[in-house]
CSV table of C-alpha atoms in Angstrom, one decimal:
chain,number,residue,atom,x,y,z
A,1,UNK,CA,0.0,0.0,0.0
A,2,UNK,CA,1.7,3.7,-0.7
A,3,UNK,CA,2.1,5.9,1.8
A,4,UNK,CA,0.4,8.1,0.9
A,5,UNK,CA,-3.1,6.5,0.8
A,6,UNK,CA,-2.0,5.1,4.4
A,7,UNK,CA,-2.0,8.1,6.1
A,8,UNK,CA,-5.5,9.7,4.6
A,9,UNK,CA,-8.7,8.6,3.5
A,10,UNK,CA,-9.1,7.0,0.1
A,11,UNK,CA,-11.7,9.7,-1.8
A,12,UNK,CA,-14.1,8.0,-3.7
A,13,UNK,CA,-16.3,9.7,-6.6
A,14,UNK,CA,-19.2,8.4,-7.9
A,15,UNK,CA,-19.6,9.8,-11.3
A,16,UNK,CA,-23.2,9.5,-12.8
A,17,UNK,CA,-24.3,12.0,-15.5
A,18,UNK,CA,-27.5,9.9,-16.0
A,19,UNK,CA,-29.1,7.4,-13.7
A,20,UNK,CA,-31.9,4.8,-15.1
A,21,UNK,CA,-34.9,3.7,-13.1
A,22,UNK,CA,-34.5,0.3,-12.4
A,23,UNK,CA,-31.4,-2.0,-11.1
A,24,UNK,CA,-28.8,0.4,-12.0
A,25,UNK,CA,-30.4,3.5,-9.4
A,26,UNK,CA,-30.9,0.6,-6.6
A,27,UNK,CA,-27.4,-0.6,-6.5
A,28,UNK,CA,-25.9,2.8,-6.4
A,29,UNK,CA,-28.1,3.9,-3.5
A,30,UNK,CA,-28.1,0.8,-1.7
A,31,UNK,CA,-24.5,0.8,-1.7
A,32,UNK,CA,-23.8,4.4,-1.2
A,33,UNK,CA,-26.0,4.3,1.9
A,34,UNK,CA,-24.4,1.1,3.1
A,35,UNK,CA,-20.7,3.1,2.8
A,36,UNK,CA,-22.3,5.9,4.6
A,37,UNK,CA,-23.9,4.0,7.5
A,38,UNK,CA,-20.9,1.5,8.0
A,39,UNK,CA,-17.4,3.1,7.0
A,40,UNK,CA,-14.7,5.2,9.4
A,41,UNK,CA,-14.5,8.2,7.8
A,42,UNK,CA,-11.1,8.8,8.6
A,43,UNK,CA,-10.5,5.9,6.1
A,44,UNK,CA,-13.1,6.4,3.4
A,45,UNK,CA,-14.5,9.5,2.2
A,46,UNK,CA,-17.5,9.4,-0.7
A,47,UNK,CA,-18.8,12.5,-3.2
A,48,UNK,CA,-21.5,11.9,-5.8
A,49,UNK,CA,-21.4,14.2,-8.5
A,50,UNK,CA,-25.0,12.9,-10.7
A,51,UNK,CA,-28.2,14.5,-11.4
A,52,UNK,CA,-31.2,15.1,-8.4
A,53,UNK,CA,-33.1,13.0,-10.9
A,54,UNK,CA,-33.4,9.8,-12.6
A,55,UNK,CA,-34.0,9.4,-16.6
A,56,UNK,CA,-37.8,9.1,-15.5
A,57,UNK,CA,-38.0,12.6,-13.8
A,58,UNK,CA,-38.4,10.8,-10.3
A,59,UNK,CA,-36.4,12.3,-7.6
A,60,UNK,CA,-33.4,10.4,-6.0
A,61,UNK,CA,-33.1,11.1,-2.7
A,62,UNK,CA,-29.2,11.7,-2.6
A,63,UNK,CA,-27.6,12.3,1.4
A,64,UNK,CA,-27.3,16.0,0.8
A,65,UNK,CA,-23.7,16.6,2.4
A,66,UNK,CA,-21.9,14.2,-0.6
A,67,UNK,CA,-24.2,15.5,-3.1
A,68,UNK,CA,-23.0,17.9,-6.1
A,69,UNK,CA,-25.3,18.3,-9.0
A,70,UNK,CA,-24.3,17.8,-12.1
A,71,UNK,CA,-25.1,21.2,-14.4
A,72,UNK,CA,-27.8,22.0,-11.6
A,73,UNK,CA,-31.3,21.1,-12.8
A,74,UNK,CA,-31.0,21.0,-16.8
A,75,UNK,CA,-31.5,17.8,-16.7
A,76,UNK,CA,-35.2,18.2,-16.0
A,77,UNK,CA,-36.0,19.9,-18.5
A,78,UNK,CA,-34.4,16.9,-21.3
A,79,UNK,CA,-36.4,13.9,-20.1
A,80,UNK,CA,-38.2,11.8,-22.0
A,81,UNK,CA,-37.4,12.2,-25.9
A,82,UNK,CA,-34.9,14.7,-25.1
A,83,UNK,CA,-32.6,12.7,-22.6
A,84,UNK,CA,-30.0,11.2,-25.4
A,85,UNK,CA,-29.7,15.0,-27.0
A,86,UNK,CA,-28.8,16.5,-23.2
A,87,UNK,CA,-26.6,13.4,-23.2
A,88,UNK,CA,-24.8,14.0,-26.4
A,89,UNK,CA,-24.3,17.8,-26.6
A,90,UNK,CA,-23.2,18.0,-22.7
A,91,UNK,CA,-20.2,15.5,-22.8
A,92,UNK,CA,-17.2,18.1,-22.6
A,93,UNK,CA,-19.7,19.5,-19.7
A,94,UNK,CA,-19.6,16.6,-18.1
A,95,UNK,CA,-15.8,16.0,-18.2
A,96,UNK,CA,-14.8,19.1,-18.0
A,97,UNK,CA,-16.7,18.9,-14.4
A,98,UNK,CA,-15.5,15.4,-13.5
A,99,UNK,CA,-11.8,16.5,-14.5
A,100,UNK,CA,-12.1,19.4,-11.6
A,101,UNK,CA,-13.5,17.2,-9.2
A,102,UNK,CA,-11.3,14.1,-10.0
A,103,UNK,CA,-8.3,15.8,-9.1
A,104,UNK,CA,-9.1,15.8,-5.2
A,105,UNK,CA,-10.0,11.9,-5.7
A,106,UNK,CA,-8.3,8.7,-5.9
A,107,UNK,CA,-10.9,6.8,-7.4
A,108,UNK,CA,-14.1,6.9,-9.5
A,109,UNK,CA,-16.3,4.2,-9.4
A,110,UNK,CA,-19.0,4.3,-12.8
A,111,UNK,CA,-22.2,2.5,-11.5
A,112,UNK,CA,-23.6,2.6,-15.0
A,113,UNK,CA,-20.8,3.1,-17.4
A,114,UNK,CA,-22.9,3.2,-20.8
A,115,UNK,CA,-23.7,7.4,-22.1
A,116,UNK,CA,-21.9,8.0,-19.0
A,117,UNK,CA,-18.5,9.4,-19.4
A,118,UNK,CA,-17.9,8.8,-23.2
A,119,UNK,CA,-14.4,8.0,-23.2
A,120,UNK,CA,-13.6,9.9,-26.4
A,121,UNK,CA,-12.0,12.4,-24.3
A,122,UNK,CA,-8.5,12.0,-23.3
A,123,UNK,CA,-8.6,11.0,-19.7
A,124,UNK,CA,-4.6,9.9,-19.8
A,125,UNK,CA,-3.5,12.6,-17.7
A,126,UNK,CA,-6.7,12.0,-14.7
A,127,UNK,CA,-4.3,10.7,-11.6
A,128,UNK,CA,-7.7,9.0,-10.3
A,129,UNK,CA,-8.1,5.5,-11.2
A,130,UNK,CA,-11.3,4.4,-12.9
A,131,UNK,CA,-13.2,1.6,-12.1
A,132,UNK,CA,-17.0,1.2,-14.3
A,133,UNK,CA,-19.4,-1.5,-12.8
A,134,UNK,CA,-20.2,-3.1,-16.2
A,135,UNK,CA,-23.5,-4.9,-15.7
A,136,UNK,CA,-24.4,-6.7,-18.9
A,137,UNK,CA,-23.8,-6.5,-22.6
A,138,UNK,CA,-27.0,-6.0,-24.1
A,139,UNK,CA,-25.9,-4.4,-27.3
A,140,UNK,CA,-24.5,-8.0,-28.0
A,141,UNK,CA,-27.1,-10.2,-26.8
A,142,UNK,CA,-29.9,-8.1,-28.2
A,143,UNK,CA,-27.9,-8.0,-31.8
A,144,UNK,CA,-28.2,-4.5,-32.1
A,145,UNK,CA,-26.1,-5.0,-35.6
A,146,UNK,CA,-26.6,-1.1,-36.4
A,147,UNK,CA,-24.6,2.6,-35.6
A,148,UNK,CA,-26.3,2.3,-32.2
A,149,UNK,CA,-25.0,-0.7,-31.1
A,150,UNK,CA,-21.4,0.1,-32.9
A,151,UNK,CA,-21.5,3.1,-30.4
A,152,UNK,CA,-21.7,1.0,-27.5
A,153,UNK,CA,-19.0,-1.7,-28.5
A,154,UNK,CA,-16.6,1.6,-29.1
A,155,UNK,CA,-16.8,2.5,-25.9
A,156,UNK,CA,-16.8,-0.9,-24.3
A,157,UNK,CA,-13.2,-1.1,-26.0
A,158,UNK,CA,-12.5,2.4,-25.3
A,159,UNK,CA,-13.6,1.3,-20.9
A,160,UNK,CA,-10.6,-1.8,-21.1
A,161,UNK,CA,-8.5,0.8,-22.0
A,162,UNK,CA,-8.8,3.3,-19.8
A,163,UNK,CA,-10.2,1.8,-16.3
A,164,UNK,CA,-7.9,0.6,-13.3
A,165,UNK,CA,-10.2,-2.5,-12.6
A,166,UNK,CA,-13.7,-3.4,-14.0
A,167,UNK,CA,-16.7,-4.7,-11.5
A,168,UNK,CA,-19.1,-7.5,-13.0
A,169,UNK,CA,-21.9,-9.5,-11.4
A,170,UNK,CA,-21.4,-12.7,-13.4
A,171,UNK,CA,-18.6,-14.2,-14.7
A,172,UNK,CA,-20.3,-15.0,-17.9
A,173,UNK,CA,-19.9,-11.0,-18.6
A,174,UNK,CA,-16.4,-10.8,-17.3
A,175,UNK,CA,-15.5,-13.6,-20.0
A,176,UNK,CA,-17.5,-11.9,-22.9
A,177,UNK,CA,-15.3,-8.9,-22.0
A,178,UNK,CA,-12.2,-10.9,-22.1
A,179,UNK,CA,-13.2,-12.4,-25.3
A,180,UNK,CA,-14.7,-9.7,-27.6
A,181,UNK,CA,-12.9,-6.8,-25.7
A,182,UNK,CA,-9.5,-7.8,-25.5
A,183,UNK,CA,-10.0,-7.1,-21.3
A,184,UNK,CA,-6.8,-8.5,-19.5
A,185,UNK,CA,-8.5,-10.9,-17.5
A,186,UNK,CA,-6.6,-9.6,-14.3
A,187,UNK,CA,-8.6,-6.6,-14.4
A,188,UNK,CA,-11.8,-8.1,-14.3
A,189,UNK,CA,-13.2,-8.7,-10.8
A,190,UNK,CA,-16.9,-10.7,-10.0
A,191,UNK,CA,-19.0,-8.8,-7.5
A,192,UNK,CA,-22.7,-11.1,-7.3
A,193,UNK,CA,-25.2,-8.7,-6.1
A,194,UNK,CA,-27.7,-9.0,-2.9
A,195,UNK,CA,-31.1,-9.0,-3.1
A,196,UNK,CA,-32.7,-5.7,-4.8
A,197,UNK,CA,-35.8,-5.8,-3.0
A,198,UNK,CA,-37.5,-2.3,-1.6
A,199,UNK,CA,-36.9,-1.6,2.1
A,200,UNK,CA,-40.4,-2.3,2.6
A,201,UNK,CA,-40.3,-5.4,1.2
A,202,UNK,CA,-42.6,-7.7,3.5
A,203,UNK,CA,-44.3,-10.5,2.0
A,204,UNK,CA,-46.7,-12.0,3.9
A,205,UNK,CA,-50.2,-13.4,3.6
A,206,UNK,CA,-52.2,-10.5,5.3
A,207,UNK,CA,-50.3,-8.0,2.3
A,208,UNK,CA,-50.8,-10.6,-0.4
A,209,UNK,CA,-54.5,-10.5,0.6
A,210,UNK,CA,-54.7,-7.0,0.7
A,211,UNK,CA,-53.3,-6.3,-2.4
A,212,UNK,CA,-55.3,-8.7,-4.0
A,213,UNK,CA,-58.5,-6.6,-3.0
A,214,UNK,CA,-56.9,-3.2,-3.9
A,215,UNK,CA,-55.8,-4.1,-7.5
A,216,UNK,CA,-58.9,-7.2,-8.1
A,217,UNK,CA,-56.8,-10.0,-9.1
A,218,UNK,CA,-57.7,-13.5,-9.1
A,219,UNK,CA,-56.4,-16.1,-6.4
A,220,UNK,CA,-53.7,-18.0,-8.5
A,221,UNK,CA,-51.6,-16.1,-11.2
A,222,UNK,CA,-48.4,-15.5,-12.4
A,223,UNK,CA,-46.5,-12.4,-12.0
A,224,UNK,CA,-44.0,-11.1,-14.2
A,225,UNK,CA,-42.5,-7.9,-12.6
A,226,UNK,CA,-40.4,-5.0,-14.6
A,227,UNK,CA,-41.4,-7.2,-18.0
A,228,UNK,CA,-40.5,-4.5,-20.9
A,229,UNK,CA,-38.0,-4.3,-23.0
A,230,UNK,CA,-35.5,-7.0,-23.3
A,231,UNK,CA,-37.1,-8.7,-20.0
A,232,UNK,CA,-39.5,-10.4,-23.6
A,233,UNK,CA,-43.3,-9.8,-22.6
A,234,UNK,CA,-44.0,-11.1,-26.3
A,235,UNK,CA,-42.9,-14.5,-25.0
A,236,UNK,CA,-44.4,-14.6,-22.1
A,237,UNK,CA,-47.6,-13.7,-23.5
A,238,UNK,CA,-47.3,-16.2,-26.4
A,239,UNK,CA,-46.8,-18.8,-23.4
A,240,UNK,CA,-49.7,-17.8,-21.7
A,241,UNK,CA,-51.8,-18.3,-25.0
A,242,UNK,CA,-50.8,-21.7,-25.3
A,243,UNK,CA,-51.2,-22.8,-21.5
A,244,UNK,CA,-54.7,-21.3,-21.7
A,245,UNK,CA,-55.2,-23.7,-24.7
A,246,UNK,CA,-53.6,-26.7,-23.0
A,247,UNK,CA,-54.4,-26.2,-18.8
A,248,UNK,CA,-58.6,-25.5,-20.1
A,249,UNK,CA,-60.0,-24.8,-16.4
A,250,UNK,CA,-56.8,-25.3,-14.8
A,251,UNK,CA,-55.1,-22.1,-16.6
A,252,UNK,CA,-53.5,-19.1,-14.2
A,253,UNK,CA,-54.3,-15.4,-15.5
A,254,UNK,CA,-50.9,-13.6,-15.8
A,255,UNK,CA,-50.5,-10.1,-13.6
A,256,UNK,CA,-47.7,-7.9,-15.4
A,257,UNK,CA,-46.7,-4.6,-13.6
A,258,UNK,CA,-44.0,-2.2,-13.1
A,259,UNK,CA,-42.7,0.7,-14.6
A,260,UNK,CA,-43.1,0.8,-18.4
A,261,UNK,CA,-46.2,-2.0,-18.3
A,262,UNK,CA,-49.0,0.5,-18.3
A,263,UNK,CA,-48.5,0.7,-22.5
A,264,UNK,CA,-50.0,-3.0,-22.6
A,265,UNK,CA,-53.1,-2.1,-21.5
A,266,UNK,CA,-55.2,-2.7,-24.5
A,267,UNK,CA,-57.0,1.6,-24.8
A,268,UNK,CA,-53.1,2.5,-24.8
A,269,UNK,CA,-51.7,4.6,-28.1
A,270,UNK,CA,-47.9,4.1,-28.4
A,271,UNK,CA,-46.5,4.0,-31.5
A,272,UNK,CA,-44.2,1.0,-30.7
A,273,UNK,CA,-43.4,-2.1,-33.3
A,274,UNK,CA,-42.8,-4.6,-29.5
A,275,UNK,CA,-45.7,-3.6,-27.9
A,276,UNK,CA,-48.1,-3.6,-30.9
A,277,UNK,CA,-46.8,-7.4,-31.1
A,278,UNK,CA,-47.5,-8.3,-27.7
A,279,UNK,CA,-50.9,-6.6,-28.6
A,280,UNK,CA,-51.6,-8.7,-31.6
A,281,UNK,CA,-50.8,-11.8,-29.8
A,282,UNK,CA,-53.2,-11.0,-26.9
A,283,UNK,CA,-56.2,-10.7,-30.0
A,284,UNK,CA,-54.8,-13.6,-32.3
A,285,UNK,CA,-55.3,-15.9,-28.9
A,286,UNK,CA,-58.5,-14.1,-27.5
A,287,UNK,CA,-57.4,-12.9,-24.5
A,288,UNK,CA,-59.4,-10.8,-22.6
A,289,UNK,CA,-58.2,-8.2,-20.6
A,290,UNK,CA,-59.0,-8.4,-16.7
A,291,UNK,CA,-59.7,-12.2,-16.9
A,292,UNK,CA,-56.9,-13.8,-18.7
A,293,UNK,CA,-54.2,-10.9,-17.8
A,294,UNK,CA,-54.2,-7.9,-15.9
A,295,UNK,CA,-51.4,-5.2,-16.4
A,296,UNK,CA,-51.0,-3.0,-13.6
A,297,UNK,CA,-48.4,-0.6,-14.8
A,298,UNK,CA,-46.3,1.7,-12.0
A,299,UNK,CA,-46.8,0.3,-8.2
A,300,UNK,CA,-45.8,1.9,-5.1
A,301,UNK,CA,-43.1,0.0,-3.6
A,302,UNK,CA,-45.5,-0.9,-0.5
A,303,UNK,CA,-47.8,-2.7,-2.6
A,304,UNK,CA,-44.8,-5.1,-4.3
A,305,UNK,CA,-44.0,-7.4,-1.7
A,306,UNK,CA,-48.1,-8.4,-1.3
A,307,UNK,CA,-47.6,-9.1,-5.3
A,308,UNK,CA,-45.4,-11.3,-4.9
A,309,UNK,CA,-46.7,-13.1,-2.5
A,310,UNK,CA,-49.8,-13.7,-3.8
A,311,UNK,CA,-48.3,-15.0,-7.0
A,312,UNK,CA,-48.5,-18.9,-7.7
A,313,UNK,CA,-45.6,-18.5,-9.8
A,314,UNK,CA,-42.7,-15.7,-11.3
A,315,UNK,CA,-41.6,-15.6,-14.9
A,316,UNK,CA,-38.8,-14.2,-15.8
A,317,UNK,CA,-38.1,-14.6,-19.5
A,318,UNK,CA,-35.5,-11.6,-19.8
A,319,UNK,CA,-33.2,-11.9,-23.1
A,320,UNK,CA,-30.3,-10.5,-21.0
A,321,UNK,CA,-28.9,-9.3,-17.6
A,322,UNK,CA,-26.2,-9.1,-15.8
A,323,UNK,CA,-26.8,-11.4,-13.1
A,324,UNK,CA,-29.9,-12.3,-11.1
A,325,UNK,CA,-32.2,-9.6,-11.9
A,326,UNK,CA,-34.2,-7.8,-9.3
A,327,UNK,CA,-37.3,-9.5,-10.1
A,328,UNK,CA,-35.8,-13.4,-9.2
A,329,UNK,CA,-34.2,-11.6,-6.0
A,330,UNK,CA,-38.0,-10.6,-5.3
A,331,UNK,CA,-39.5,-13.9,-5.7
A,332,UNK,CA,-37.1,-15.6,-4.1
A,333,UNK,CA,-37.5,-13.3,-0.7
A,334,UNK,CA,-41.2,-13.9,-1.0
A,335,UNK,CA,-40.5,-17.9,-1.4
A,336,UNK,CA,-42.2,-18.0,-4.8
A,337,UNK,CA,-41.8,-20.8,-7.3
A,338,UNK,CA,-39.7,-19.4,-10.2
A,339,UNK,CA,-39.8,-20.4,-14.0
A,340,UNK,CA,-36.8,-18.3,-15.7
A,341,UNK,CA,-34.5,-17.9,-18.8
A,342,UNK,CA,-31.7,-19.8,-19.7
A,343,UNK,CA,-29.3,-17.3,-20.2
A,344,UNK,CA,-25.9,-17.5,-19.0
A,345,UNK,CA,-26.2,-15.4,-15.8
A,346,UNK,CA,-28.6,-16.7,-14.4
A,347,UNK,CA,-27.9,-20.6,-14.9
A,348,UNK,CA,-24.2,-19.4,-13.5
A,349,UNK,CA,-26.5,-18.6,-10.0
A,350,UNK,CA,-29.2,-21.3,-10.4
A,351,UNK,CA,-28.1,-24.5,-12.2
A,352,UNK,CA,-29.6,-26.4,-14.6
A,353,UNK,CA,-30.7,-28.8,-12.0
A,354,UNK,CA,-34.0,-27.6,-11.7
A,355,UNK,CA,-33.3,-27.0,-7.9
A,356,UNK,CA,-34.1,-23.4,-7.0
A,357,UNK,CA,-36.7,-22.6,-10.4
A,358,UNK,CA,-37.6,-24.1,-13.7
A,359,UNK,CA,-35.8,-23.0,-17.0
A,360,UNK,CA,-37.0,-22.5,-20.2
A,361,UNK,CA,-35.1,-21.6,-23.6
A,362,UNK,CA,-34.9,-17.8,-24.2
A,363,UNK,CA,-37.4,-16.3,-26.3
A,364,UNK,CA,-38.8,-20.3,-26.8
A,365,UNK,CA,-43.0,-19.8,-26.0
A,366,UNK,CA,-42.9,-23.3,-26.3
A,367,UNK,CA,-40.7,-24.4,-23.9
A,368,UNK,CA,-42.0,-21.9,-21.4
A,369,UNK,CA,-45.6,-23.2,-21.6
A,370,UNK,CA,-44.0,-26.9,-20.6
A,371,UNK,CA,-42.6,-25.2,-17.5
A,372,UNK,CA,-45.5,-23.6,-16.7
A,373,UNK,CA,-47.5,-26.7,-16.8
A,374,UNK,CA,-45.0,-28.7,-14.8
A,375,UNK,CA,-45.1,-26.0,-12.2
A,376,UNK,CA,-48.8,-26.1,-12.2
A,377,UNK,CA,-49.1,-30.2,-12.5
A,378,UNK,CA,-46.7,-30.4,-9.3
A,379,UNK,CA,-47.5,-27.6,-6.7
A,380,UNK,CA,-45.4,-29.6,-3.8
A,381,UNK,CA,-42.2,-29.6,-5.9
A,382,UNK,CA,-42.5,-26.1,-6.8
A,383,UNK,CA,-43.0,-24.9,-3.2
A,384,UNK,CA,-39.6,-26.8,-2.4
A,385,UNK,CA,-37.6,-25.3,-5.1
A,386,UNK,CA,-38.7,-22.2,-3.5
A,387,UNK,CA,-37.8,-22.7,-0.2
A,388,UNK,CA,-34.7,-23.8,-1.6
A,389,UNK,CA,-34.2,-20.4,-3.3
A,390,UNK,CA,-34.9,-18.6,-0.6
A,391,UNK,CA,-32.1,-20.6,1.8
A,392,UNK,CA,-29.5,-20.0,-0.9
A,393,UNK,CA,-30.0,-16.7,-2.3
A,394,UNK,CA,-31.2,-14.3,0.4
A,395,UNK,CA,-28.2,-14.7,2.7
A,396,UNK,CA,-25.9,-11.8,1.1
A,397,UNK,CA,-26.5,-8.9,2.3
A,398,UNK,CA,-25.9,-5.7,1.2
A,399,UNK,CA,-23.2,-4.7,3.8
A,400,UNK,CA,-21.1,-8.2,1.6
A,401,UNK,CA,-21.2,-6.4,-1.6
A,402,UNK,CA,-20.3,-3.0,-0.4
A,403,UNK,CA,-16.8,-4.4,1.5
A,404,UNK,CA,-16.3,-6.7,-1.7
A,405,UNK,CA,-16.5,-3.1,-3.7
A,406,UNK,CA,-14.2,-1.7,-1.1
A,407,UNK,CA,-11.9,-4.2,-1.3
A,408,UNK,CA,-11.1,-3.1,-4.8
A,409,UNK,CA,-11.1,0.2,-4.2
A,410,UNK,CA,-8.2,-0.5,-1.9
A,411,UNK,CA,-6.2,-2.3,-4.3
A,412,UNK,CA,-6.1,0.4,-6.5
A,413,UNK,CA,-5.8,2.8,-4.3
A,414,UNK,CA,-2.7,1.4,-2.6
A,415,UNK,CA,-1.0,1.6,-6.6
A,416,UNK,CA,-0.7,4.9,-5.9
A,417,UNK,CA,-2.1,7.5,-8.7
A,418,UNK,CA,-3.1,5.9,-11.7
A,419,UNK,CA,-1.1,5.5,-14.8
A,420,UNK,CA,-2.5,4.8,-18.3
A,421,UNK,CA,-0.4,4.5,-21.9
A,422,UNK,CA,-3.7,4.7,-23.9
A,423,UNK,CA,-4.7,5.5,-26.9
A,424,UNK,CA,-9.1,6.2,-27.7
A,425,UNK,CA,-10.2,3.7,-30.2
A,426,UNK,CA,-11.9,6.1,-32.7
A,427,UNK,CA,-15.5,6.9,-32.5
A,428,UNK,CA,-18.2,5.5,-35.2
A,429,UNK,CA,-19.1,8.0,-37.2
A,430,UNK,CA,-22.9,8.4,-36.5
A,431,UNK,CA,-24.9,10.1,-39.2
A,432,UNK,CA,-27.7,12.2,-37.7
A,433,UNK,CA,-30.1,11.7,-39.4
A,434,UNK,CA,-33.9,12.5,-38.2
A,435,UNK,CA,-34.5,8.8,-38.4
A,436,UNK,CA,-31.7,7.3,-36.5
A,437,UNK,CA,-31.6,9.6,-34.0
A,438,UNK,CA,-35.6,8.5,-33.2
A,439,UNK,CA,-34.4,4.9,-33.2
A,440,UNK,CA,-31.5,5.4,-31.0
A,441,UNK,CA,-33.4,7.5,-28.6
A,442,UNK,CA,-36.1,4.7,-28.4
A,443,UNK,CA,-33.7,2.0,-27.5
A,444,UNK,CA,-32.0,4.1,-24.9
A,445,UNK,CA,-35.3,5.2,-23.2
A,446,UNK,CA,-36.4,1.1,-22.7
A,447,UNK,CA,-32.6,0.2,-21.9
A,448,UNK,CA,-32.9,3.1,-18.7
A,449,UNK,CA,-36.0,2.4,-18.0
A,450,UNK,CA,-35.6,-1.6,-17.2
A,451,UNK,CA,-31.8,-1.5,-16.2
């Protein structure tokens, strides 16, 4: 360790020009908080330089004495279609700001490094080693094969470059970056999360009935929490055609709700090619609205925990995450059977044993409906796998993942300032054009709002 960082506190900065509404915010609060409430500060000192908003317009509730805003309030006034433009024409803004704060710091941790710092800047001279939580690669998985997509590879090369360590929560994403990023794998470090449930997270039978009386919903169902975007709704609705067909008077209703859900309900106008999908599957199969599924859309954090445990069964078909998503951390707090996915980060948590949920080939409806009927067909065994998930999973807490974070910290820190011999990979040129630019602001408003 130098000397230097033994006789001070190690500064940290968390560096957040844009914060999305889902995972993302909750892993950067929970863990701020968790530093706050359980560090010496004579060892560790924290500053967040962000936004007092989040890319929906809801207010996050920063601790006010490590809070600087970032450009004040503009930020307010660019949500919605006009986030990706504040993004864009603010990025010398945004480092010119970081580069004055970042020379009182020895580290600045990234929660969300994507339209974050856009490393086309030369940060070579920065003495403050950076280290960018990389959750997932979804501009892969997804096969976003276009300029928007290219933008996000660029500066996936451009973060190996440029960053003294890199945080992921599976090591299925640590190894893509290894393999398509030319990441040394020494760099690479494998943080699994905790549970991302709400504070108020109580699931217990009096708030499953009660929210079953506020919101009218039926005494089995399944729950799919958060489903938008690349969680795949369109799957999960195809699956629920085909139980109905197959189950007859034994079929479950499915309840869909979060953020983002309220556009399948069907007197909704959005112009959007996914959701008119999911809503020409629901008429192709006949289902009716209130009976066979009911979408709740945005629910007060008191209300989720009674959700879930009224549920006879969570799906979570998502396409791709970074680890256990907070939707399977939900479920298995409220000891719910789960049916999810097979993608890589979560069979690196669950198995393919079949012991803690039931898996099903992404984006297969098919396969999906068999796991729903063998969850249905053999209740005992489901309730089990539950109980199982439950014993394994929701043991770590959050007070884990912040000293496994500050153990990196420290190893950077006790390098002494960091050094870099690095050269930007060049940015993709990115014609703006009125019809990209609507594209690429679509996808980044469903990526922020479900990350």
């Amino acid at each position: 360790m130098s000397a230097d960082f033994q006789n001070r506190p190690c500064k940290v900065l968390i560096f957040a020009p844009v914060v999305g509404r889902g995972g993302a915010r909750r892993l950067l609060l929970r863990l701020l908080q968790t530093w706050l409430d359980t560090t010496d500060p004579e060892r560790w000192q924290f500053q967040v330089l962000s936004q007092p908003v989040d890319g929906g317009g809801e207010q996050i509730p920063w601790p006010p004495h490590v809070f600087s805003p970032l450009l004040g309030n503009e930020i307010e006034d660019h949500l919605g279609d006009g986030l990706l433009d504040f993004l864009e024409v603010n990025q010398d803004r945004f480092f010119q700001t970081l580069r004055r704060h970042a020379a009182e710091v020895d580290v600045i941790w990234l929660p969300h490094p994507w339209w974050t710092l856009r490393l086309q800047r030369q940060v070579v001279d920065l003495r403050a080693h950076i280290v960018p939580t990389v959750h997932d690669f979804a501009f892969d998985e997804l096969h976003w094969q276009d300029e928007f997509g290219d933008r996000f590879r660029a500066e996936a090369r451009a973060f190996v470059q440029a960053s003294s360590r890199l945080i992921f929560s599976s090591n299925y994403t640590l190894q893509k970056a290894s393999e398509r990023y030319d990441m040394p794998s020494e760099l690479g470090k494998v943080i699994y999360l905790a549970d991302f449930v709400p504070e108020s997270f109580e699931p217990t039978e009096a708030e499953a009935s009660r929210v079953r009386a506020a919101y009218q919903l039926p005494e089995d169902y399944w729950l799919a929490f958060h489903a938008i975007g690349h969680k795949d709704p369109l799957t999960i609705f195809e699956a629920l055609a085909k139980s109905k067909t197959q189950l007859g008077k034994h079929f479950f209703p499915l309840v869909i709700a979060g953020v983002g859900t309220e556009q399948m309900q069907p007197n909704t106008q959005k112009n959007d090619p996914d959701t008119d999908k999911i809503k020409q599957c629901i008429r192709n199969a006949g289902l009716e609205y209130g009976v066979d599924y009911h979408v709740l859309g945005y629910l007060p954090d008191g209300d989720i925990a009674g959700l879930y445990r009224g549920a006879s069964g969570c799906i979570s078909a998502s396409r791709s995450e970074a680890g256990l998503n907070g939707s399977i951390f939900e479920a298995q707090r409220a000891q719910v059977p789960l049916i999810h996915s097979d993608i890589p980060p979560f069979m690196e948590r669950l198995g393919n044993q079949g012991e803690y949920g039931l898996h099903f080939k992404c984006g297969d409806s098919d396969d999906l409906t068999r796991a729903m009927i063998e969850q249905i067909s053999r209740p005992e065994a489901a309730q089990r796998r539950a109980a199982a998930a439950h014993a394994k999973f929701c043991g770590r807490t959050w007070q884990d993942v912040a000293g496994d974070y500050l153990e990196v910290f420290e190893d950077v820190c006790s390098s002494g300032p960091a050094t870099r011999v690095w050269t930007p990979p060049p940015a993709p040129h990115i014609p703006l054009l009125r019809t990209l630019r609507r594209r690429i602001k679509k996808k980044i408003r469903k990526w922020l709002g479900g990350a």
